[in-house]
Amino acid sequence: MKFPKINFDNLKNEGTESVTAQERRKFLKLGLAVAGVYAGGKILSLTSIVGTAHASGGGVDFVKKYPYNPHYSMVIRQTLCIDCEKCVDACKSTNHVPDYGYRTRILTKRYAGTLDKQVEFIPVLCNHCNDAPCVRACPTRATYKDPITGIVRMESRKCIGCKTCMLACPYDARYFSPARRAVDKCDFCWEERLSKGKKQTGCSAACPTGARTFGNLTDPENIVYKLVHQLEEKVWVLRPADDTKPNIFYMKGNMRSVDNILRQHKLKYSEAEKS
Amino acid sequence: MTGRMVNISKRWGFHGVAALKDASTGYKMVMGSFVLLALAGAAVGLHGLLVGYHHVYGVTREISWGLLISAYIFCVVTSTGLCIVSSIGHVFGGEAFMPIAKRAVFMSIIFMFGGFGIIFFDIENPFRMAIWNVFSPNFVSNMWWMGTLYGAYLVFMVIEYYFLLEQNHTLSRLMGFFGLVVGIAAHSNLGAVFGMLHGRPFWYGPYLPIYFIFSAAMSGGCAILFFTTLGWRINPEIMNQRMERSVKAITQVTIFLISVIIFFTIWKIITGMVSEGKTLVIMSFLTGDYAINFWVFEVFLGMFLPLYLLIRSRGNNFNLILVATGLMMIGIFFMRYDIVIPGQMESVYHSMGVVEAADMLKYTPSFHEIMASIFGLAFIGFAYFAGEKMLNGHQLEKHEIVPDSGYICPGCGAIHFMEEGETEEDAMKRHHRIW
């Protein structure tokens, strides 16, 4: 086979005028996706589709598609948390969590030298990671990703109690419950609420300030979707370096743009849904 | 029945329970105290099982692997190490290593049982494990592979030991090879159980699976030396020229392996000091809570003192070897402890700078955990002393691979080959250039 000889020195510069507007937009779009500008930072690259490569070509597609449907998720607006611990109590009573354990807790972060506030509260719970280290670590598949909802759940009768999942979890979301004879963890209240038709988890329903917002990330009308898919305010996840692709998102949550989103949301969904 | 006993006694060197009865009072007392310790440990462990481990164990939700996992790892590391070092002889044909094969394989099996006994008291539902490991396996879980491969390893080692007793060297060699391959796979998987937890920077990475193999080989060399020289104290008859040569060779290998582990440890410390996730743990080794564990037990007792003493012993001062390796066994125990506990001492939320995770997490072994560990270790102790008597110091007329027309040189202990028409003496003279 012969290759055509190209004389590079004599090639003419076509100039940028010959690039169509469409092509140019596509190129810029790709660059934005690579740089992670969409949706307030690196978030969406963290919630990529499990087991699907998306890097080549269609860099933008993945923001439209989530691996589960409904893809349950929680957005925590840190600034709104007042450490009242109503969520912790609601979790305990809803899921029969014993005194020596917890499925969720509120961490305290203190600041010195700041003008507006000296303390911030950070609610933490199971991140229901898309690449859950606990699921990989479990020898008997006692803990698993629910194929429909993406909730990381426990099949207690299979748990041998080796506690590898507790150490594999980068969010300290698991504890051994002798009452269940198995490791216990947050299941987004699947057993006690969601599977019985309720729309909210115990903690998000109990939260008086709206710091915890629970919803479906695949539904563009859902508040969780709206909070994540905005550019105004930064959204982040905990311990992104572990690359577990968590489904609990964090943001400060006191900006006007978010308020607008919320106000629109309130008009559509009545408060009654919360209970 | 009696006829069968005599038969086994001849073929296997099995002296039966009668050998225990003939033992001296002191020996019986040693064995008895090990039995009592093991029974007490089992009783306390079972008590924990009944009342619930979370009431009596010191482990918490953050530090969920404690002394029991450390002791389990100590046992299985030693078991794999015994298999690795002894395989140099009876699998790969290194003559000098052959005489220790039987004791090493026997102790390897015993250590494995000891380890399983200890982890029985750590796993909350050990009986479910037997069912769901088979019916619901997770092939990407290191824990699953570790359990499965160690199970297979134990089976291979038991079969290998049977063929060693039967003096069927072809099959014992084959089984030894499989045991070695599966043992190394199992053991590096144990390293990977830690090494693949990417939320734990102190453990994460390929370091631990590799380190575990070399560390196992070092423990194995140490354990063989310890149990052989202790066996010599019990019954000086087990030592002959071949055995002396073997002890010397293993001393050399152990010295080499200690140096390898020193090298590993130095780089673990140096690389850890510049890593954000590891610095706190490394500093606790150097100057903090684990400084005594690290400097006194791990470095001094586990590495430098035995290195010095083993070099001083020149491989033929058995008393010195016994002291050196005895101290080293203690040091190695702390080495295992220093892998398991400090890896968990930094809370996963520490790097976020929250108040709740500001301090390093603390762990102190509880009485129940100590006793449950002693259960396994005392069982190993008892089985060793009983084995030395019942199996007659693991001696055999011919428990090594001697090819046709070869013979064991009474002078040097190696295998020499006779040429046509030569007597053994001629061959020895030729071999050693004595004319």
Short mmCIF file of N, CA, C and O in Angstrom, two decimals, chain B residues 131-170:
data_model
loop_
_atom_site.label_atom_id
_atom_site.label_comp_id
_atom_site.label_asym_id
_atom_site.label_seq_id
_atom_site.Cartn_x
_atom_site.Cartn_y
_atom_site.Cartn_z
N ILE B 131 -21.62 -21.62 55.17
CA ILE B 131 -22.72 -21.75 54.21
C ILE B 131 -22.57 -20.74 53.08
O ILE B 131 -22.54 -21.10 51.91
N TRP B 132 -22.44 -19.46 53.44
CA TRP B 132 -22.55 -18.42 52.42
C TRP B 132 -21.27 -18.22 51.62
O TRP B 132 -21.31 -17.67 50.54
N ASN B 133 -20.14 -18.67 52.17
CA ASN B 133 -18.92 -18.65 51.37
C ASN B 133 -19.09 -19.52 50.13
O ASN B 133 -18.52 -19.27 49.09
N VAL B 134 -19.89 -20.57 50.28
CA VAL B 134 -20.11 -21.50 49.17
C VAL B 134 -21.26 -21.03 48.30
O VAL B 134 -21.15 -21.00 47.08
N PHE B 135 -22.37 -20.62 48.91
CA PHE B 135 -23.58 -20.36 48.14
C PHE B 135 -23.71 -18.93 47.65
O PHE B 135 -24.52 -18.65 46.78
N SER B 136 -22.94 -18.03 48.25
CA SER B 136 -23.05 -16.64 47.79
C SER B 136 -21.66 -16.02 47.71
O SER B 136 -21.36 -15.04 48.38
N PRO B 137 -20.78 -16.60 46.90
CA PRO B 137 -19.40 -16.09 46.87
C PRO B 137 -19.30 -14.74 46.15
O PRO B 137 -20.03 -14.50 45.20
N ASN B 138 -18.41 -13.92 46.64
CA ASN B 138 -18.13 -12.65 45.96
C ASN B 138 -16.69 -12.73 45.45
O ASN B 138 -15.74 -12.60 46.21
N PHE B 139 -16.55 -12.94 44.16
CA PHE B 139 -15.22 -13.23 43.61
C PHE B 139 -14.30 -12.02 43.57
O PHE B 139 -13.14 -12.15 43.25
N VAL B 140 -14.82 -10.84 43.83
CA VAL B 140 -13.93 -9.69 43.87
C VAL B 140 -13.57 -9.31 45.30
O VAL B 140 -12.89 -8.32 45.53
N SER B 141 -13.99 -10.13 46.25
CA SER B 141 -13.69 -9.84 47.65
C SER B 141 -12.42 -10.58 48.06
O SER B 141 -12.33 -11.80 47.94
N ASN B 142 -11.44 -9.84 48.56
CA ASN B 142 -10.21 -10.48 49.03
C ASN B 142 -10.48 -11.37 50.21
O ASN B 142 -9.83 -12.40 50.40
N MET B 143 -11.45 -10.97 51.03
CA MET B 143 -11.78 -11.76 52.20
C MET B 143 -12.27 -13.14 51.77
O MET B 143 -11.91 -14.15 52.38
N TRP B 144 -13.06 -13.17 50.70
CA TRP B 144 -13.55 -14.46 50.22
C TRP B 144 -12.38 -15.32 49.74
O TRP B 144 -12.26 -16.49 50.10
N TRP B 145 -11.51 -14.74 48.95
CA TRP B 145 -10.36 -15.50 48.44
C TRP B 145 -9.47 -15.96 49.57
O TRP B 145 -8.95 -17.08 49.55
N MET B 146 -9.27 -15.09 50.54
CA MET B 146 -8.41 -15.47 51.66
C MET B 146 -8.95 -16.69 52.37
O MET B 146 -8.23 -17.66 52.58
N GLY B 147 -10.24 -16.66 52.69
CA GLY B 147 -10.85 -17.79 53.40
C GLY B 147 -10.79 -19.06 52.56
O GLY B 147 -10.39 -20.13 53.05
N THR B 148 -11.14 -18.94 51.29
CA THR B 148 -11.19 -20.10 50.42
C THR B 148 -9.79 -20.68 50.19
O THR B 148 -9.58 -21.89 50.29
N LEU B 149 -8.84 -19.79 49.89
CA LEU B 149 -7.49 -20.28 49.59
C LEU B 149 -6.83 -20.86 50.84
O LEU B 149 -6.11 -21.86 50.75
N TYR B 150 -7.07 -20.26 51.99
CA TYR B 150 -6.49 -20.83 53.20
C TYR B 150 -7.09 -22.20 53.52
O TYR B 150 -6.40 -23.09 54.01
N GLY B 151 -8.37 -22.34 53.22
CA GLY B 151 -9.00 -23.66 53.39
C GLY B 151 -8.31 -24.69 52.50
O GLY B 151 -7.93 -25.78 52.95
N ALA B 152 -8.10 -24.32 51.21
CA ALA B 152 -7.44 -25.23 50.28
C ALA B 152 -6.00 -25.50 50.72
O ALA B 152 -5.50 -26.63 50.63
N TYR B 153 -5.35 -24.44 51.20
CA TYR B 153 -3.96 -24.56 51.66
C TYR B 153 -3.86 -25.61 52.78
O TYR B 153 -2.99 -26.49 52.75
N LEU B 154 -4.79 -25.50 53.72
CA LEU B 154 -4.77 -26.44 54.84
C LEU B 154 -4.94 -27.87 54.34
O LEU B 154 -4.24 -28.79 54.79
N VAL B 155 -5.84 -28.07 53.39
CA VAL B 155 -6.07 -29.41 52.85
C VAL B 155 -4.79 -29.93 52.19
O VAL B 155 -4.35 -31.07 52.45
N PHE B 156 -4.15 -29.10 51.38
CA PHE B 156 -2.92 -29.53 50.71
C PHE B 156 -1.84 -29.87 51.73
O PHE B 156 -1.11 -30.84 51.57
N MET B 157 -1.73 -29.04 52.76
CA MET B 157 -0.67 -29.27 53.74
C MET B 157 -0.91 -30.57 54.48
O MET B 157 0.03 -31.32 54.77
N VAL B 158 -2.18 -30.86 54.80
CA VAL B 158 -2.47 -32.11 55.52
C VAL B 158 -2.14 -33.31 54.63
O VAL B 158 -1.51 -34.27 55.07
N ILE B 159 -2.53 -33.22 53.35
CA ILE B 159 -2.22 -34.33 52.44
C ILE B 159 -0.71 -34.46 52.27
O ILE B 159 -0.16 -35.57 52.30
N GLU B 160 -0.04 -33.32 52.16
CA GLU B 160 1.41 -33.36 52.01
C GLU B 160 2.04 -34.03 53.24
O GLU B 160 2.95 -34.86 53.10
N TYR B 161 1.54 -33.67 54.40
CA TYR B 161 2.12 -34.25 55.61
C TYR B 161 1.92 -35.75 55.65
O TYR B 161 2.81 -36.50 56.03
N TYR B 162 0.73 -36.17 55.21
CA TYR B 162 0.46 -37.61 55.17
C TYR B 162 1.49 -38.30 54.27
O TYR B 162 2.07 -39.33 54.62
N PHE B 163 1.74 -37.74 53.09
CA PHE B 163 2.70 -38.38 52.18
C PHE B 163 4.13 -38.29 52.70
O PHE B 163 4.93 -39.17 52.43
N LEU B 164 4.42 -37.22 53.45
CA LEU B 164 5.75 -37.15 54.07
C LEU B 164 5.91 -38.30 55.07
O LEU B 164 6.95 -38.94 55.13
N LEU B 165 4.84 -38.56 55.84
CA LEU B 165 4.89 -39.67 56.79
C LEU B 165 5.01 -41.00 56.06
O LEU B 165 5.75 -41.89 56.48
N GLU B 166 4.27 -41.09 54.96
CA GLU B 166 4.30 -42.33 54.19
C GLU B 166 5.59 -42.49 53.40
O GLU B 166 5.80 -43.51 52.75
N GLN B 167 6.38 -41.46 53.38
CA GLN B 167 7.62 -41.41 52.60
C GLN B 167 7.35 -41.55 51.11
O GLN B 167 8.18 -42.10 50.38
N ASN B 168 6.20 -41.08 50.70
CA ASN B 168 5.92 -41.04 49.27
C ASN B 168 6.36 -39.66 48.77
O ASN B 168 5.62 -38.69 48.82
N HIS B 169 7.61 -39.59 48.34
CA HIS B 169 8.17 -38.26 48.12
C HIS B 169 7.70 -37.61 46.84
O HIS B 169 7.71 -36.39 46.73
N THR B 170 7.29 -38.43 45.87
CA THR B 170 6.77 -37.83 44.64
C THR B 170 5.50 -37.05 44.94
O THR B 170 5.36 -35.88 44.57
#
